[in-house]
Amino acid sequence: MGKKVLIVGGVAGGASVAARVRRLDESAEIIMFEKGPHVSFSNCSLPYHLSGIVEDSEKLVLMSPDIFKSRYNIEARVQQEVIQINRDKKTITVKDLISDKTYEEGYDKLVLSPGASPIRPNLEGIDNSNVFTVRNVVDIENINSYIKQKGMKDIAVIGGGFIGVEVAENLKLANYNVTLVEFANQVMAPFDYDMAQILHKEMVDHGVELILDDGLAKISDGYITTNSGRKIDAQAVVLAIGVRPETNLAKEAGLEIGETGAIKVDSNYLTSDRDIYAVGDAIEVYHRLLQKQTRLALAGPAQKQARVAADHMHGIPTRNIGVIGSSSIHLFDLNAASTGLNARTAEQAGMMYDYVYLMPGDKVGLMPDSNPMHFKLVYEYPTGRILGAQAIGKGNVDKRIDVIATMITMNGTLEDLKDLELTYSPMLGTAKDVVNHAALVGLNLLKGRYKEVKVSQVRELVESNAFIIDAREQGEYNTGHFKNAVNIPLSEFRQRLDEIPKDQPVYIHCRSGQRSYNMVMALQNLGYENVYNISGSYLGVNLYEYFNDLVTGRERIVTEYNFK
Amino acid sequence: MGKKVLIVGGVAGGASVAARVRRLDESAEIIMFEKGPHVSFSNCSLPYHLSGIVEDSEKLVLMSPDIFKSRYNIEARVQQEVIQINRDKKTITVKDLISDKTYEEGYDKLVLSPGASPIRPNLEGIDNSNVFTVRNVVDIENINSYIKQKGMKDIAVIGGGFIGVEVAENLKLANYNVTLVEFANQVMAPFDYDMAQILHKEMVDHGVELILDDGLAKISDGYITTNSGRKIDAQAVVLAIGVRPETNLAKEAGLEIGETGAIKVDSNYLTSDRDIYAVGDAIEVYHRLLQKQTRLALAGPAQKQARVAADHMHGIPTRNIGVIGSSSIHLFDLNAASTGLNARTAEQAGMMYDYVYLMPGDKVGLMPDSNPMHFKLVYEYPTGRILGAQAIGKGNVDKRIDVIATMITMNGTLEDLKDLELTYSPMLGTAKDVVNHAALVGLNLLKGRYKEVKVSQVRELVESNAFIIDAREQGEYNTGHFKNAVNIPLSEFRQRLDEIPKDQPVYIHCRSGQRSYNMVMALQNLGYENVYNISGSYLGVNLYEYFNDLVTGRERIVTEYNFK
């Protein structure tokens, strides 16, 4: 008889440990305990049930206890809550949620994969029957049947992280009036504010009511009230303000808890007890860029941790390279992806960094469905080490972010990135891929070959009446321009140098930055010392300002928005 | 007055050098000489004019001489053929193809970017007016207007490389009867034969007549004859059997030519003359995996070379990391991409290598448009260093290949690849990305944790009546199976061990390899010593055999093909 392995939690991490242990040891006795009615469901696909993209909620369940048993000889016990770990006896106490009886089960090795639970703030109306959270298949079925039965019209989603945004999107696709309330000034924390503005616009353009810088204060019958006093119609409320690692079991068993509040593990995902492993959303992991412990609730890392834990249990050498945080989201017509640090997290960590923002086409311009891709690359200053990237667009932006994730993992620099030889065909990309392009721009900045101002600094330039050159052709200028910009096309500036002052800073932009870059370089060559490229250019600034102007009603800095 | 830079050739490489030189030196005099009527056109997009995807051929031209002049102060002289380099005088002799007059032009620095010209074999009918090659916009316009005017029905495309395949596809999309004739036993040399079979099937399924292992012998009125004597209706013939670097000018000037027959350059893309650079399809480059000089006619590398040449000319430090060869193609409903070495090139180079082939979903299975992705990873044995990869599928296969290209460039191993933390959302991928998955399989093989047979070895196993277990469920088995396979589902094998012999090799497959892997591991644990997983599994073997069976009419080894 082999060893007895018990696993607490039967979703991503737990199910992966179980399957791996079976492959390594046919004789092991493996039992998985799951509080809910399902093991191994597709966590990340839950929101898609609300729009009907996944019409049949049963499909969200990837494997039944029967299949675990017949294929893998793994016992998956559902609706069984593990309520205590008895480390001295090497047993766990389990409560059968159907019979309400408790029993003990002994282990040789125990694996904790209890996940994280949605945070429910303590406020008026939070326990109403129309207030939901999203953690499992039952939750999403409950939301779906509730809103369908009552002939619901207005739904409020609280929280603009992955789950909140995806729930809002899918509810909108199902034609509800959806209001998303987010406490921060942006949705989707993996993105910087400038990139998030593109997501804000996408949501607003698709009819989601977006309320930022505001929080949920009170839930009443038929409406909610925000911290700022705003009342919003809502016959149902979905809470998605964050998750908290499930640590009660570990804490009560005296297992060490880390400073982040999650279970502390060693490099093999062993807890402070040599016979107890922990994986998934309940643990803290090492962030290799921030060089400290962090929490990261993602499916991919959970699966990797599961494998390491199972391997270590069986004497197979493992390694742990930490995490960098890579994720993506599909949002209406856009894809958005990010990896590593963004400028905000780099700033908060006190790191030396700079970034470039550019928006080339996602494929050859004359191919069908060619669209601008918005790409931001964050790198360490002065080393040029790649720290992170964000990309948003209609095309395959995740491809570019996966390349950056690979570069970060392999300790790549801008110099490495510029030399990458990537695939290209006109339907799938451009000969100079955006990642190569971004590296070249980054190197130019790093080496001081030219200077730029960021998209967030342009309003101040316009309002202070700085000397701004619009390097586009006149026809383009006429479709919308910065209010004080002087139109000197790249094609004319050599004949109009007398219009460009040498005794004050000159800021140059075009549509997406390519032409202005050429003009900046030429002027520098001609002896201009104070020339700046406007990062993001007209297209980027429009996207940056649009949503804010919509919300605040403040005066636009452009005569017309232009998103093409 | 700055230096005078002359550039021979105004497409990818040449135009990039010109633009870069301008940015580095506003005072330089820059003249580009182009034999054809256009500079800076989208080479790779030419075939798309034939289907009308790029309806207006003028759009293929990215920039006119006027724009080069006005925006960049670059003189682009079209229809000017450079016929001689006078190195002693530092001049070139140019023939104006309109006036037929010749003149000399002096240079400080000369850049050769003459490209490569389509090979025209010397055979009967080759000079007929209905025989075309594809190099530039005029060529594609000629083909298009010829086939449109004559009410053409049947077109033969000779050669199954990028251009041949794309031309065949676009002609088929325009509803012509298209026959593609390829001398080798497969199209698209960057792919191994097993992967190319998927492309063959795609072409055949879309109505392209595909003739492999055969060459063009003779072109007659209304038909062509192949080497094997086959006659094929063809009122027009497109030749795409390869290109030859344009080296005449360099040779005649006494510049060194490499062993590959292309212009030899140093690490800065300087030829053997310190004032003459060469870039693009006419030069040979260093292949960092094969560790020797090679030719690589791709747009991306040409652009990088152009930049290095321009930088070196201006004293900016450069580096040269060699090439690995990354490319992609869109073919009917498929995308296909490859990077680095395939098994054939590794074998030819006498390298130690192995590979894995797997076909997971390209996104979460319950999402719309989820499809299998075929992925082959080639690595060095016994080091696990990543050497190359190929991927084919309806989804974003190029994303995975770009990740592998990055790994190769950064000298990554299977160990590194398995740990990569990539983006994931259900619409865009799977939590365990195929590249992680392939690395895990590769490590299993590398470490001898289990054995497998390749997809190409299965026919022999079936024909020799080896003991093959089909680990799928009975319902799946009934939709088609290997003729001699015993159906022992993973879900039943533990109860049916007595049916599995211990004294002979046992080969196991399922649909795509996941279930059979689990059974292989279990049987090994149970003391079976001679168990093999069938790489590619039922799905892969079907794809591998289908096209050959179609062509040869030989007996199938499966009762029914099953491609799902």
Coordinates of C-alpha atoms in Angstrom, one line a residue, chain A residues 7-21 23 30 32 39-41 63 68 72 74 113 279 303 306:
Chain A
I7 CA -6.0 17.3 -0.5
V8 CA -8.1 20.1 0.8
G9 CA -9.8 21.8 -2.2
G10 CA -10.6 20.3 -5.5
V11 CA -10.3 23.1 -8.0
A12 CA -7.2 24.2 -10.0
G13 CA -4.4 23.6 -7.5
G14 CA -6.0 20.6 -5.7
A15 CA -7.1 18.7 -8.7
S16 CA -3.6 19.2 -10.3
V17 CA -1.8 17.9 -7.2
A18 CA -4.1 14.8 -7.2
A19 CA -3.6 14.0 -10.8
R20 CA 0.2 14.4 -10.6
V21 CA 0.5 12.3 -7.4
R23 CA 1.0 9.6 -12.2
I30 CA -5.6 10.0 -2.8
M32 CA -9.7 15.2 -2.4
V39 CA -14.4 19.6 -8.2
S40 CA -12.3 20.8 -11.1
F41 CA -14.4 23.5 -12.6
M63 CA -14.6 16.5 -14.4
F68 CA -11.7 11.2 -11.1
Y72 CA -7.4 8.3 -12.0
I74 CA -8.8 9.5 -7.1
S113 CA -5.5 24.2 -1.7
V279 CA -0.7 25.7 -3.1
Q303 CA -1.0 24.5 -11.5
A306 CA 0.7 21.8 -7.6

